[in-house]
Amino acid sequence: PDLYYSSEQVPMTTTTWFVRTGADPIRLASILLTRLHEVEPQILRLDSRGMADVERESTQVTRLVLWLIGLFAVAALALAAVGVYGVMSYVIRQRTREIGLRVALGATRAAIVRLVMRQGLAIAVGGTVLGVAIALAAARTLEGLLYGIAARDVTTLAVASATLIGTTLCACYIPARRAARIDPARTLTES
């Protein structure tokens, strides 16, 4: 809310003018200053800016914070992918004999890849369901921090869930391909 007083009622040393124009506001600032000097020769001009500049300046910190949050989100997603990759690689290494036996009994490479990817999908879906449940439970608390979006926005939850599941499956694919190339003769002869 703003209150407007007559400049004669409450004299100020500085005044801010907002001028709406259809032309370039910076070019018209000099014309406006000339006209103002005709009325009051003592007027000094300190700053002339367009509203786009004012808006950009006022949202600069917010844009920086959002950019940093996005950067941290990408870093967290990459760390999660590396973690899933590491866990799946470890699990494949521990199950080398079992996978070798499956291949020796006739399992195809595609079947081995599907086996590993199914495990990764189970991890991804379980984590996503848990995360969505926590997000929905915390929605009321988070609503005060959000602007322009509902805390229970279905589209946002769906995109986030799909991103997490996709990232997990991508992280599982390399260990799955490695598991499909296991040589059964070598793994079964080792003790």
PDB file of C-alpha atoms in Angstrom, residues 9 18 26-27 57 61 75 96 98 107 109 119 124 130 146 155 157 161 164 170 181:
ATOM      1  CA  GLN A   9       2.330  19.256   2.193  1.00  0.00           C
ATOM      2  CA  PHE A  18       7.449   7.032 -13.162  1.00  0.00           C
ATOM      3  CA  ILE A  26      15.785   6.570 -21.792  1.00  0.00           C
ATOM      4  CA  ARG A  27      15.672   8.779 -24.901  1.00  0.00           C
ATOM      5  CA  GLU A  57      17.742  -5.276 -10.542  1.00  0.00           C
ATOM      6  CA  VAL A  61      19.139 -11.862  -5.948  1.00  0.00           C
ATOM      7  CA  ALA A  75      24.614 -31.945  -8.233  1.00  0.00           C
ATOM      8  CA  THR A  96      28.876 -62.816 -10.184  1.00  0.00           C
ATOM      9  CA  GLU A  98      24.843 -66.527  -9.589  1.00  0.00           C
ATOM     10  CA  ALA A 107      19.909 -67.047 -19.738  1.00  0.00           C
ATOM     11  CA  ARG A 109      22.261 -61.291 -22.167  1.00  0.00           C
ATOM     12  CA  GLN A 119      16.172 -54.501  -9.360  1.00  0.00           C
ATOM     13  CA  ALA A 124      13.716 -46.291  -7.928  1.00  0.00           C
ATOM     14  CA  LEU A 130       8.624 -42.816  -0.140  1.00  0.00           C
ATOM     15  CA  LEU A 146       6.402 -21.629  -2.445  1.00  0.00           C
ATOM     16  CA  THR A 155       2.710 -32.073 -12.570  1.00  0.00           C
ATOM     17  CA  LEU A 157       5.578 -34.370  -8.479  1.00  0.00           C
ATOM     18  CA  SER A 161       9.359 -38.731  -9.954  1.00  0.00           C
ATOM     19  CA  LEU A 164      14.429 -39.741 -10.372  1.00  0.00           C
ATOM     20  CA  CYS A 170      20.408 -44.851 -16.335  1.00  0.00           C
ATOM     21  CA  ARG A 181      29.062 -59.874 -20.340  1.00  0.00           C
TER      22      ARG A 181
END
